Amino acid sequence: MRKHLFILPLIFVLTLYSCKKLEYTSPFVEFIKMNLQTKGTISQPDIGIRYEGEEIPWKNNSLKILAGEGRFEFYLKSNNEVLLDTIINVIPSEDIFYLYQLDPRDIPVIIKDDTKSIPPPPEGFLKIRIANQAKVMFPEGFDVIFHLDLGKGWEPVYTIENVSSKLSDYHIFPKPANGQEYSLSFINSITKEPIKLRNGTAFLGTVGSMFNVGNSTIMSLYLNENARRCTSYSLVGTNGGCYTVDFMFLFKN
């Protein structure tokens, strides 16, 4: 009888160990590799990651995590300051995630390059999404209006509304024909007032051939501003300063 009493606790301990081990070896638990990189002003060696409250290694742009939603904390190793606490949904794919911070004064965000995994647009069309990093010029967000010269001057053909610091949803619209290019204008998303040059006329800027980049049809872009000396009326004037406007590629495929 005493021998049986000794064996029962042993069986109980082994059972607990087996259950705990099941968390890591069960075929129903799917571990995947997450491709996570940095973009902008953030340097990967300076950043630590806690996943579901536990420290995890970040080597060669790779994290080993569970498939599905998980909580990520990104912090500075130097002082343990948490830069971003967020939920990310990760599924097996070719998608690349970026911890992105264009301006050190901004809270970093997670952006996903899904250009290789999403369906392409129809033939002759583009699939585009945009984010706003022109925080002085467009602190409240903006609408971007695409214009084409259809023989009677520049005419609006498509509008993406409420562009903010987060990447918009994808928008599908025609790719310019050979020899054509889009011009862009901007209006305040709230007041609907156009963005103006220093001489008081509405801004209308060409973007050259950036939407005719080889065979690229899926693009993620951000709008950036560059401060300039106020020496020309062709600059955008706002908040007492002068700026040029640039679209920069994040991803394209």
PDB file of C-alpha atoms in Angstrom:
ATOM      1  CA  MET A   1       0.000   0.000   0.000  1.00  0.00           C
ATOM      2  CA  ARG A   2       2.813   2.407   0.901  1.00  0.00           C
ATOM      3  CA  LYS A   3       4.490   1.624  -2.419  1.00  0.00           C
ATOM      4  CA  HIS A   4       1.292   2.625  -4.219  1.00  0.00           C
ATOM      5  CA  LEU A   5       1.119   5.874  -2.254  1.00  0.00           C
ATOM      6  CA  PHE A   6       4.643   6.716  -3.445  1.00  0.00           C
ATOM      7  CA  ILE A   7       3.872   5.929  -7.068  1.00  0.00           C
ATOM      8  CA  LEU A   8       0.719   8.111  -7.204  1.00  0.00           C
ATOM      9  CA  PRO A   9       2.519  11.437  -6.533  1.00  0.00           C
ATOM     10  CA  LEU A  10       5.184  10.433  -9.028  1.00  0.00           C
ATOM     11  CA  ILE A  11       2.544   9.795 -11.681  1.00  0.00           C
ATOM     12  CA  PHE A  12       0.943  13.160 -10.853  1.00  0.00           C
ATOM     13  CA  VAL A  13       4.261  15.001 -11.248  1.00  0.00           C
ATOM     14  CA  LEU A  14       5.005  13.266 -14.544  1.00  0.00           C
ATOM     15  CA  THR A  15       1.519  14.103 -15.777  1.00  0.00           C
ATOM     16  CA  LEU A  16       2.002  17.793 -14.946  1.00  0.00           C
ATOM     17  CA  TYR A  17       5.380  17.800 -16.688  1.00  0.00           C
ATOM     18  CA  SER A  18       3.921  16.170 -19.756  1.00  0.00           C
ATOM     19  CA  CYS A  19       1.073  18.703 -19.889  1.00  0.00           C
ATOM     20  CA  LYS A  20       3.503  21.580 -19.562  1.00  0.00           C
ATOM     21  CA  LYS A  21       5.723  20.150 -22.243  1.00  0.00           C
ATOM     22  CA  LEU A  22       2.667  19.780 -24.473  1.00  0.00           C
ATOM     23  CA  GLU A  23       2.515  23.572 -24.691  1.00  0.00           C
ATOM     24  CA  TYR A  24       5.681  23.458 -26.767  1.00  0.00           C
ATOM     25  CA  THR A  25       5.408  20.159 -28.604  1.00  0.00           C
ATOM     26  CA  SER A  26       1.700  19.847 -29.377  1.00  0.00           C
ATOM     27  CA  PRO A  27       1.012  19.592 -33.108  1.00  0.00           C
ATOM     28  CA  PHE A  28      -1.884  21.998 -32.557  1.00  0.00           C
ATOM     29  CA  VAL A  29       0.499  24.824 -31.557  1.00  0.00           C
ATOM     30  CA  GLU A  30       2.009  26.473 -34.649  1.00  0.00           C
ATOM     31  CA  PHE A  31       5.265  28.358 -34.314  1.00  0.00           C
ATOM     32  CA  ILE A  32       6.245  30.557 -37.248  1.00  0.00           C
ATOM     33  CA  LYS A  33       9.066  32.894 -38.155  1.00  0.00           C
ATOM     34  CA  MET A  34       8.173  36.563 -38.311  1.00  0.00           C
ATOM     35  CA  ASN A  35      10.339  38.709 -40.582  1.00  0.00           C
ATOM     36  CA  LEU A  36      10.714  41.961 -38.626  1.00  0.00           C
ATOM     37  CA  GLN A  37      13.020  44.778 -39.715  1.00  0.00           C
ATOM     38  CA  THR A  38      13.507  48.455 -38.905  1.00  0.00           C
ATOM     39  CA  LYS A  39      13.004  51.449 -41.156  1.00  0.00           C
ATOM     40  CA  GLY A  40      13.719  55.124 -40.613  1.00  0.00           C
ATOM     41  CA  THR A  41      15.540  56.425 -37.551  1.00  0.00           C
ATOM     42  CA  ILE A  42      15.318  53.260 -35.435  1.00  0.00           C
ATOM     43  CA  SER A  43      18.329  50.947 -35.116  1.00  0.00           C
ATOM     44  CA  GLN A  44      17.652  47.257 -34.434  1.00  0.00           C
ATOM     45  CA  PRO A  45      20.585  46.740 -31.979  1.00  0.00           C
ATOM     46  CA  ASP A  46      19.086  49.426 -29.710  1.00  0.00           C
ATOM     47  CA  ILE A  47      15.681  47.746 -29.437  1.00  0.00           C
ATOM     48  CA  GLY A  48      14.507  44.884 -27.235  1.00  0.00           C
ATOM     49  CA  ILE A  49      11.231  42.974 -27.641  1.00  0.00           C
ATOM     50  CA  ARG A  50       8.844  41.425 -25.134  1.00  0.00           C
ATOM     51  CA  TYR A  51       6.313  39.070 -26.684  1.00  0.00           C
ATOM     52  CA  GLU A  52       3.308  38.214 -24.499  1.00  0.00           C
ATOM     53  CA  GLY A  53       5.293  39.624 -21.571  1.00  0.00           C
ATOM     54  CA  GLU A  54       8.405  37.501 -22.182  1.00  0.00           C
ATOM     55  CA  GLU A  55      11.732  38.610 -23.607  1.00  0.00           C
ATOM     56  CA  ILE A  56      12.439  37.007 -26.985  1.00  0.00           C
ATOM     57  CA  PRO A  57      15.568  37.092 -29.165  1.00  0.00           C
ATOM     58  CA  TRP A  58      15.570  39.169 -32.349  1.00  0.00           C
ATOM     59  CA  LYS A  59      18.313  37.914 -34.640  1.00  0.00           C
ATOM     60  CA  ASN A  60      18.817  38.237 -38.380  1.00  0.00           C
ATOM     61  CA  ASN A  61      15.476  40.104 -38.687  1.00  0.00           C
ATOM     62  CA  SER A  62      13.672  36.994 -37.407  1.00  0.00           C
ATOM     63  CA  LEU A  63      11.377  36.249 -34.462  1.00  0.00           C
ATOM     64  CA  LYS A  64       9.972  32.848 -33.505  1.00  0.00           C
ATOM     65  CA  ILE A  65       6.391  33.334 -32.334  1.00  0.00           C
ATOM     66  CA  LEU A  66       2.978  31.716 -32.351  1.00  0.00           C
ATOM     67  CA  ALA A  67       0.764  32.211 -35.396  1.00  0.00           C
ATOM     68  CA  GLY A  68      -2.082  34.666 -34.846  1.00  0.00           C
ATOM     69  CA  GLU A  69      -2.475  37.743 -32.676  1.00  0.00           C
ATOM     70  CA  GLY A  70       0.122  38.537 -30.049  1.00  0.00           C
ATOM     71  CA  ARG A  71       1.167  41.437 -27.860  1.00  0.00           C
ATOM     72  CA  PHE A  72       4.530  43.043 -28.609  1.00  0.00           C
ATOM     73  CA  GLU A  73       6.419  45.574 -26.512  1.00  0.00           C
ATOM     74  CA  PHE A  74       9.318  47.363 -28.154  1.00  0.00           C
ATOM     75  CA  TYR A  75      11.659  49.121 -25.733  1.00  0.00           C
ATOM     76  CA  LEU A  76      15.020  50.870 -25.648  1.00  0.00           C
ATOM     77  CA  LYS A  77      17.677  48.623 -24.165  1.00  0.00           C
ATOM     78  CA  SER A  78      19.524  51.634 -22.760  1.00  0.00           C
ATOM     79  CA  ASN A  79      16.804  52.725 -20.316  1.00  0.00           C
ATOM     80  CA  ASN A  80      13.943  50.193 -20.706  1.00  0.00           C
ATOM     81  CA  GLU A  81      11.641  52.903 -22.105  1.00  0.00           C
ATOM     82  CA  VAL A  82       8.714  51.322 -23.943  1.00  0.00           C
ATOM     83  CA  LEU A  83       8.442  52.869 -27.409  1.00  0.00           C
ATOM     84  CA  LEU A  84       5.460  50.863 -28.632  1.00  0.00           C
ATOM     85  CA  ASP A  85       3.012  48.419 -27.038  1.00  0.00           C
ATOM     86  CA  THR A  86       0.798  46.868 -29.692  1.00  0.00           C
ATOM     87  CA  ILE A  87      -1.080  43.821 -30.943  1.00  0.00           C
ATOM     88  CA  ILE A  88       0.122  42.290 -34.220  1.00  0.00           C
ATOM     89  CA  ASN A  89      -1.572  39.514 -36.158  1.00  0.00           C
ATOM     90  CA  VAL A  90       1.014  37.342 -37.905  1.00  0.00           C
ATOM     91  CA  ILE A  91       0.189  34.478 -40.246  1.00  0.00           C
ATOM     92  CA  PRO A  92       2.520  32.321 -42.366  1.00  0.00           C
ATOM     93  CA  SER A  93       3.327  34.435 -45.438  1.00  0.00           C
ATOM     94  CA  GLU A  94       6.065  36.318 -47.271  1.00  0.00           C
ATOM     95  CA  ASP A  95       5.023  39.557 -45.564  1.00  0.00           C
ATOM     96  CA  ILE A  96       7.756  41.668 -43.979  1.00  0.00           C
ATOM     97  CA  PHE A  97       6.965  43.758 -40.904  1.00  0.00           C
ATOM     98  CA  TYR A  98       8.808  46.967 -40.113  1.00  0.00           C
ATOM     99  CA  LEU A  99       9.213  48.905 -36.901  1.00  0.00           C
ATOM    100  CA  TYR A 100       9.032  52.293 -38.583  1.00  0.00           C
ATOM    101  CA  GLN A 101       9.878  55.757 -37.320  1.00  0.00           C
ATOM    102  CA  LEU A 102      10.664  58.508 -39.800  1.00  0.00           C
ATOM    103  CA  ASP A 103      10.966  61.235 -37.152  1.00  0.00           C
ATOM    104  CA  PRO A 104      12.526  60.532 -33.713  1.00  0.00           C
ATOM    105  CA  ARG A 105       9.847  62.732 -32.141  1.00  0.00           C
ATOM    106  CA  ASP A 106       7.073  60.402 -33.338  1.00  0.00           C
ATOM    107  CA  ILE A 107       5.854  57.204 -31.736  1.00  0.00           C
ATOM    108  CA  PRO A 108       7.049  54.341 -33.952  1.00  0.00           C
ATOM    109  CA  VAL A 109       4.497  52.198 -35.741  1.00  0.00           C
ATOM    110  CA  ILE A 110       4.385  48.733 -37.236  1.00  0.00           C
ATOM    111  CA  ILE A 111       3.906  48.670 -40.995  1.00  0.00           C
ATOM    112  CA  LYS A 112       3.611  45.589 -43.152  1.00  0.00           C
ATOM    113  CA  ASP A 113       5.005  45.081 -46.622  1.00  0.00           C
ATOM    114  CA  ASP A 114       2.398  42.779 -48.125  1.00  0.00           C
ATOM    115  CA  THR A 115       3.106  43.652 -51.746  1.00  0.00           C
ATOM    116  CA  LYS A 116       4.159  40.070 -52.537  1.00  0.00           C
ATOM    117  CA  SER A 117       1.126  38.393 -51.001  1.00  0.00           C
ATOM    118  CA  ILE A 118      -1.856  40.544 -52.010  1.00  0.00           C
ATOM    119  CA  PRO A 119      -3.617  40.077 -55.370  1.00  0.00           C
ATOM    120  CA  PRO A 120      -2.389  42.413 -58.117  1.00  0.00           C
ATOM    121  CA  PRO A 121      -4.733  45.037 -59.582  1.00  0.00           C
ATOM    122  CA  PRO A 122      -6.370  44.494 -62.991  1.00  0.00           C
ATOM    123  CA  GLU A 123      -4.252  45.044 -66.076  1.00  0.00           C
ATOM    124  CA  GLY A 124      -3.559  48.736 -66.635  1.00  0.00           C
ATOM    125  CA  PHE A 125      -4.323  49.741 -63.031  1.00  0.00           C
ATOM    126  CA  LEU A 126      -2.339  50.608 -59.893  1.00  0.00           C
ATOM    127  CA  LYS A 127      -2.934  49.613 -56.300  1.00  0.00           C
ATOM    128  CA  ILE A 128      -1.663  52.370 -53.993  1.00  0.00           C
ATOM    129  CA  ARG A 129      -1.783  53.277 -50.302  1.00  0.00           C
ATOM    130  CA  ILE A 130      -0.397  56.444 -48.717  1.00  0.00           C
ATOM    131  CA  ALA A 131       0.698  57.693 -45.289  1.00  0.00           C
ATOM    132  CA  ASN A 132       1.265  61.267 -44.133  1.00  0.00           C
ATOM    133  CA  GLN A 133       4.627  62.277 -42.684  1.00  0.00           C
ATOM    134  CA  ALA A 134       4.229  65.975 -43.539  1.00  0.00           C
ATOM    135  CA  LYS A 135       3.145  66.846 -40.016  1.00  0.00           C
ATOM    136  CA  VAL A 136       3.718  70.620 -40.245  1.00  0.00           C
ATOM    137  CA  MET A 137       1.943  71.062 -43.555  1.00  0.00           C
ATOM    138  CA  PHE A 138      -0.849  68.584 -42.835  1.00  0.00           C
ATOM    139  CA  PRO A 139      -1.293  68.249 -39.051  1.00  0.00           C
ATOM    140  CA  GLU A 140      -4.966  67.285 -39.448  1.00  0.00           C
ATOM    141  CA  GLY A 141      -4.577  64.938 -42.405  1.00  0.00           C
ATOM    142  CA  PHE A 142      -5.450  65.631 -46.012  1.00  0.00           C
ATOM    143  CA  ASP A 143      -7.146  64.437 -49.178  1.00  0.00           C
ATOM    144  CA  VAL A 144      -4.873  63.883 -52.164  1.00  0.00           C
ATOM    145  CA  ILE A 145      -6.378  64.525 -55.588  1.00  0.00           C
ATOM    146  CA  PHE A 146      -4.865  62.970 -58.710  1.00  0.00           C
ATOM    147  CA  HIS A 147      -5.104  64.999 -61.929  1.00  0.00           C
ATOM    148  CA  LEU A 148      -4.456  64.053 -65.563  1.00  0.00           C
ATOM    149  CA  ASP A 149      -4.096  66.300 -68.581  1.00  0.00           C
ATOM    150  CA  LEU A 150      -6.880  64.987 -70.815  1.00  0.00           C
ATOM    151  CA  GLY A 151      -6.398  67.631 -73.497  1.00  0.00           C
ATOM    152  CA  LYS A 152      -8.200  70.477 -71.737  1.00  0.00           C
ATOM    153  CA  GLY A 153      -5.799  71.082 -68.880  1.00  0.00           C
ATOM    154  CA  TRP A 154      -5.388  69.222 -65.608  1.00  0.00           C
ATOM    155  CA  GLU A 155      -8.588  67.485 -64.551  1.00  0.00           C
ATOM    156  CA  PRO A 156      -9.202  65.593 -61.273  1.00  0.00           C
ATOM    157  CA  VAL A 157      -9.664  61.864 -61.873  1.00  0.00           C
ATOM    158  CA  TYR A 158      -9.295  60.248 -58.442  1.00  0.00           C
ATOM    159  CA  THR A 159      -9.212  61.226 -54.752  1.00  0.00           C
ATOM    160  CA  ILE A 160      -7.820  59.431 -51.707  1.00  0.00           C
ATOM    161  CA  GLU A 161      -9.483  60.891 -48.635  1.00  0.00           C
ATOM    162  CA  ASN A 162      -8.393  61.288 -45.023  1.00  0.00           C
ATOM    163  CA  VAL A 163      -4.732  60.375 -45.418  1.00  0.00           C
ATOM    164  CA  SER A 164      -3.187  60.129 -41.941  1.00  0.00           C
ATOM    165  CA  SER A 165       0.083  58.976 -40.373  1.00  0.00           C
ATOM    166  CA  LYS A 166      -1.125  55.380 -40.761  1.00  0.00           C
ATOM    167  CA  LEU A 167      -1.034  53.770 -44.177  1.00  0.00           C
ATOM    168  CA  SER A 168      -4.405  54.036 -45.887  1.00  0.00           C
ATOM    169  CA  ASP A 169      -6.244  51.110 -47.388  1.00  0.00           C
ATOM    170  CA  TYR A 170      -5.241  50.239 -50.935  1.00  0.00           C
ATOM    171  CA  HIS A 171      -6.884  52.250 -53.707  1.00  0.00           C
ATOM    172  CA  ILE A 172      -7.129  51.065 -57.292  1.00  0.00           C
ATOM    173  CA  PHE A 173      -7.028  53.543 -60.162  1.00  0.00           C
ATOM    174  CA  PRO A 174      -5.689  53.706 -63.742  1.00  0.00           C
ATOM    175  CA  LYS A 175      -1.976  53.647 -64.425  1.00  0.00           C
ATOM    176  CA  PRO A 176      -0.984  56.657 -66.547  1.00  0.00           C
ATOM    177  CA  ALA A 177      -0.537  55.875 -70.220  1.00  0.00           C
ATOM    178  CA  ASN A 178       2.904  56.265 -71.764  1.00  0.00           C
ATOM    179  CA  GLY A 179       3.728  59.931 -71.964  1.00  0.00           C
ATOM    180  CA  GLN A 180       1.215  60.844 -69.263  1.00  0.00           C
ATOM    181  CA  GLU A 181       1.897  61.718 -65.655  1.00  0.00           C
ATOM    182  CA  TYR A 182      -0.205  62.574 -62.650  1.00  0.00           C
ATOM    183  CA  SER A 183      -0.257  65.951 -60.981  1.00  0.00           C
ATOM    184  CA  LEU A 184      -1.339  66.133 -57.366  1.00  0.00           C
ATOM    185  CA  SER A 185      -3.152  68.673 -55.261  1.00  0.00           C
ATOM    186  CA  PHE A 186      -4.076  68.506 -51.579  1.00  0.00           C
ATOM    187  CA  ILE A 187      -6.954  69.738 -49.475  1.00  0.00           C
ATOM    188  CA  ASN A 188      -7.388  69.774 -45.712  1.00  0.00           C
ATOM    189  CA  SER A 189      -9.543  66.761 -44.794  1.00  0.00           C
ATOM    190  CA  ILE A 190     -11.557  68.763 -42.259  1.00  0.00           C
ATOM    191  CA  THR A 191     -11.852  72.270 -43.706  1.00  0.00           C
ATOM    192  CA  LYS A 192     -11.618  71.177 -47.375  1.00  0.00           C
ATOM    193  CA  GLU A 193      -9.393  74.186 -47.998  1.00  0.00           C
ATOM    194  CA  PRO A 194      -6.719  73.631 -50.673  1.00  0.00           C
ATOM    195  CA  ILE A 195      -3.048  73.702 -49.777  1.00  0.00           C
ATOM    196  CA  LYS A 196      -1.644  76.893 -51.304  1.00  0.00           C
ATOM    197  CA  LEU A 197       1.640  78.292 -52.510  1.00  0.00           C
ATOM    198  CA  ARG A 198       3.088  81.492 -51.082  1.00  0.00           C
ATOM    199  CA  ASN A 199       1.496  83.483 -53.905  1.00  0.00           C
ATOM    200  CA  GLY A 200      -1.968  82.275 -52.862  1.00  0.00           C
ATOM    201  CA  THR A 201      -2.629  79.855 -55.727  1.00  0.00           C
ATOM    202  CA  ALA A 202      -3.535  76.239 -55.055  1.00  0.00           C
ATOM    203  CA  PHE A 203      -0.635  73.816 -55.076  1.00  0.00           C
ATOM    204  CA  LEU A 204      -0.547  71.499 -58.095  1.00  0.00           C
ATOM    205  CA  GLY A 205       2.628  69.464 -58.375  1.00  0.00           C
ATOM    206  CA  THR A 206       3.677  66.885 -60.934  1.00  0.00           C
ATOM    207  CA  VAL A 207       5.206  63.631 -59.749  1.00  0.00           C
ATOM    208  CA  GLY A 208       6.948  62.773 -63.000  1.00  0.00           C
ATOM    209  CA  SER A 209       7.066  59.099 -63.842  1.00  0.00           C
ATOM    210  CA  MET A 210       6.945  57.722 -60.302  1.00  0.00           C
ATOM    211  CA  PHE A 211       3.665  55.913 -61.036  1.00  0.00           C
ATOM    212  CA  ASN A 212       5.196  54.428 -64.190  1.00  0.00           C
ATOM    213  CA  VAL A 213       8.016  52.610 -62.393  1.00  0.00           C
ATOM    214  CA  GLY A 214       8.777  49.583 -64.545  1.00  0.00           C
ATOM    215  CA  ASN A 215       6.251  46.831 -63.957  1.00  0.00           C
ATOM    216  CA  SER A 216       5.424  47.912 -60.397  1.00  0.00           C
ATOM    217  CA  THR A 217       1.674  47.985 -59.801  1.00  0.00           C
ATOM    218  CA  ILE A 218       1.440  47.744 -55.978  1.00  0.00           C
ATOM    219  CA  MET A 219       2.905  50.671 -54.049  1.00  0.00           C
ATOM    220  CA  SER A 220       3.080  52.002 -50.507  1.00  0.00           C
ATOM    221  CA  LEU A 221       4.135  55.644 -50.245  1.00  0.00           C
ATOM    222  CA  TYR A 222       4.425  58.421 -47.722  1.00  0.00           C
ATOM    223  CA  LEU A 223       4.214  62.155 -48.210  1.00  0.00           C
ATOM    224  CA  ASN A 224       7.190  64.020 -46.808  1.00  0.00           C
ATOM    225  CA  GLU A 225       7.912  67.725 -46.364  1.00  0.00           C
ATOM    226  CA  ASN A 226      11.236  69.507 -46.646  1.00  0.00           C
ATOM    227  CA  ALA A 227      11.780  72.931 -45.076  1.00  0.00           C
ATOM    228  CA  ARG A 228      13.252  75.528 -47.425  1.00  0.00           C
ATOM    229  CA  ARG A 229      14.300  79.148 -47.268  1.00  0.00           C
ATOM    230  CA  CYS A 230      11.396  81.333 -48.382  1.00  0.00           C
ATOM    231  CA  THR A 231      13.047  82.542 -51.563  1.00  0.00           C
ATOM    232  CA  SER A 232      10.388  81.514 -54.079  1.00  0.00           C
ATOM    233  CA  TYR A 233       6.643  81.858 -54.451  1.00  0.00           C
ATOM    234  CA  SER A 234       6.552  78.328 -55.867  1.00  0.00           C
ATOM    235  CA  LEU A 235       7.000  76.912 -52.357  1.00  0.00           C
ATOM    236  CA  VAL A 236       4.147  75.884 -50.083  1.00  0.00           C
ATOM    237  CA  GLY A 237       3.793  78.433 -47.300  1.00  0.00           C
ATOM    238  CA  THR A 238       2.322  77.324 -43.964  1.00  0.00           C
ATOM    239  CA  ASN A 239       2.783  78.107 -40.273  1.00  0.00           C
ATOM    240  CA  GLY A 240       5.321  80.800 -41.103  1.00  0.00           C
ATOM    241  CA  GLY A 241       7.590  78.413 -43.030  1.00  0.00           C
ATOM    242  CA  CYS A 242       8.172  77.300 -46.614  1.00  0.00           C
ATOM    243  CA  TYR A 243       8.234  73.712 -47.813  1.00  0.00           C
ATOM    244  CA  THR A 244       8.523  71.426 -50.782  1.00  0.00           C
ATOM    245  CA  VAL A 245       6.452  68.258 -50.990  1.00  0.00           C
ATOM    246  CA  ASP A 246       7.834  64.835 -51.881  1.00  0.00           C
ATOM    247  CA  PHE A 247       6.352  61.374 -52.260  1.00  0.00           C
ATOM    248  CA  MET A 248       8.718  58.648 -51.097  1.00  0.00           C
ATOM    249  CA  PHE A 249       8.395  54.922 -51.718  1.00  0.00           C
ATOM    250  CA  LEU A 250       8.119  52.591 -48.755  1.00  0.00           C
ATOM    251  CA  PHE A 251       7.461  49.444 -50.807  1.00  0.00           C
ATOM    252  CA  LYS A 252       6.659  48.573 -54.391  1.00  0.00           C
ATOM    253  CA  ASN A 253       6.180  45.379 -56.332  1.00  0.00           C
TER     254      ASN A 253
END
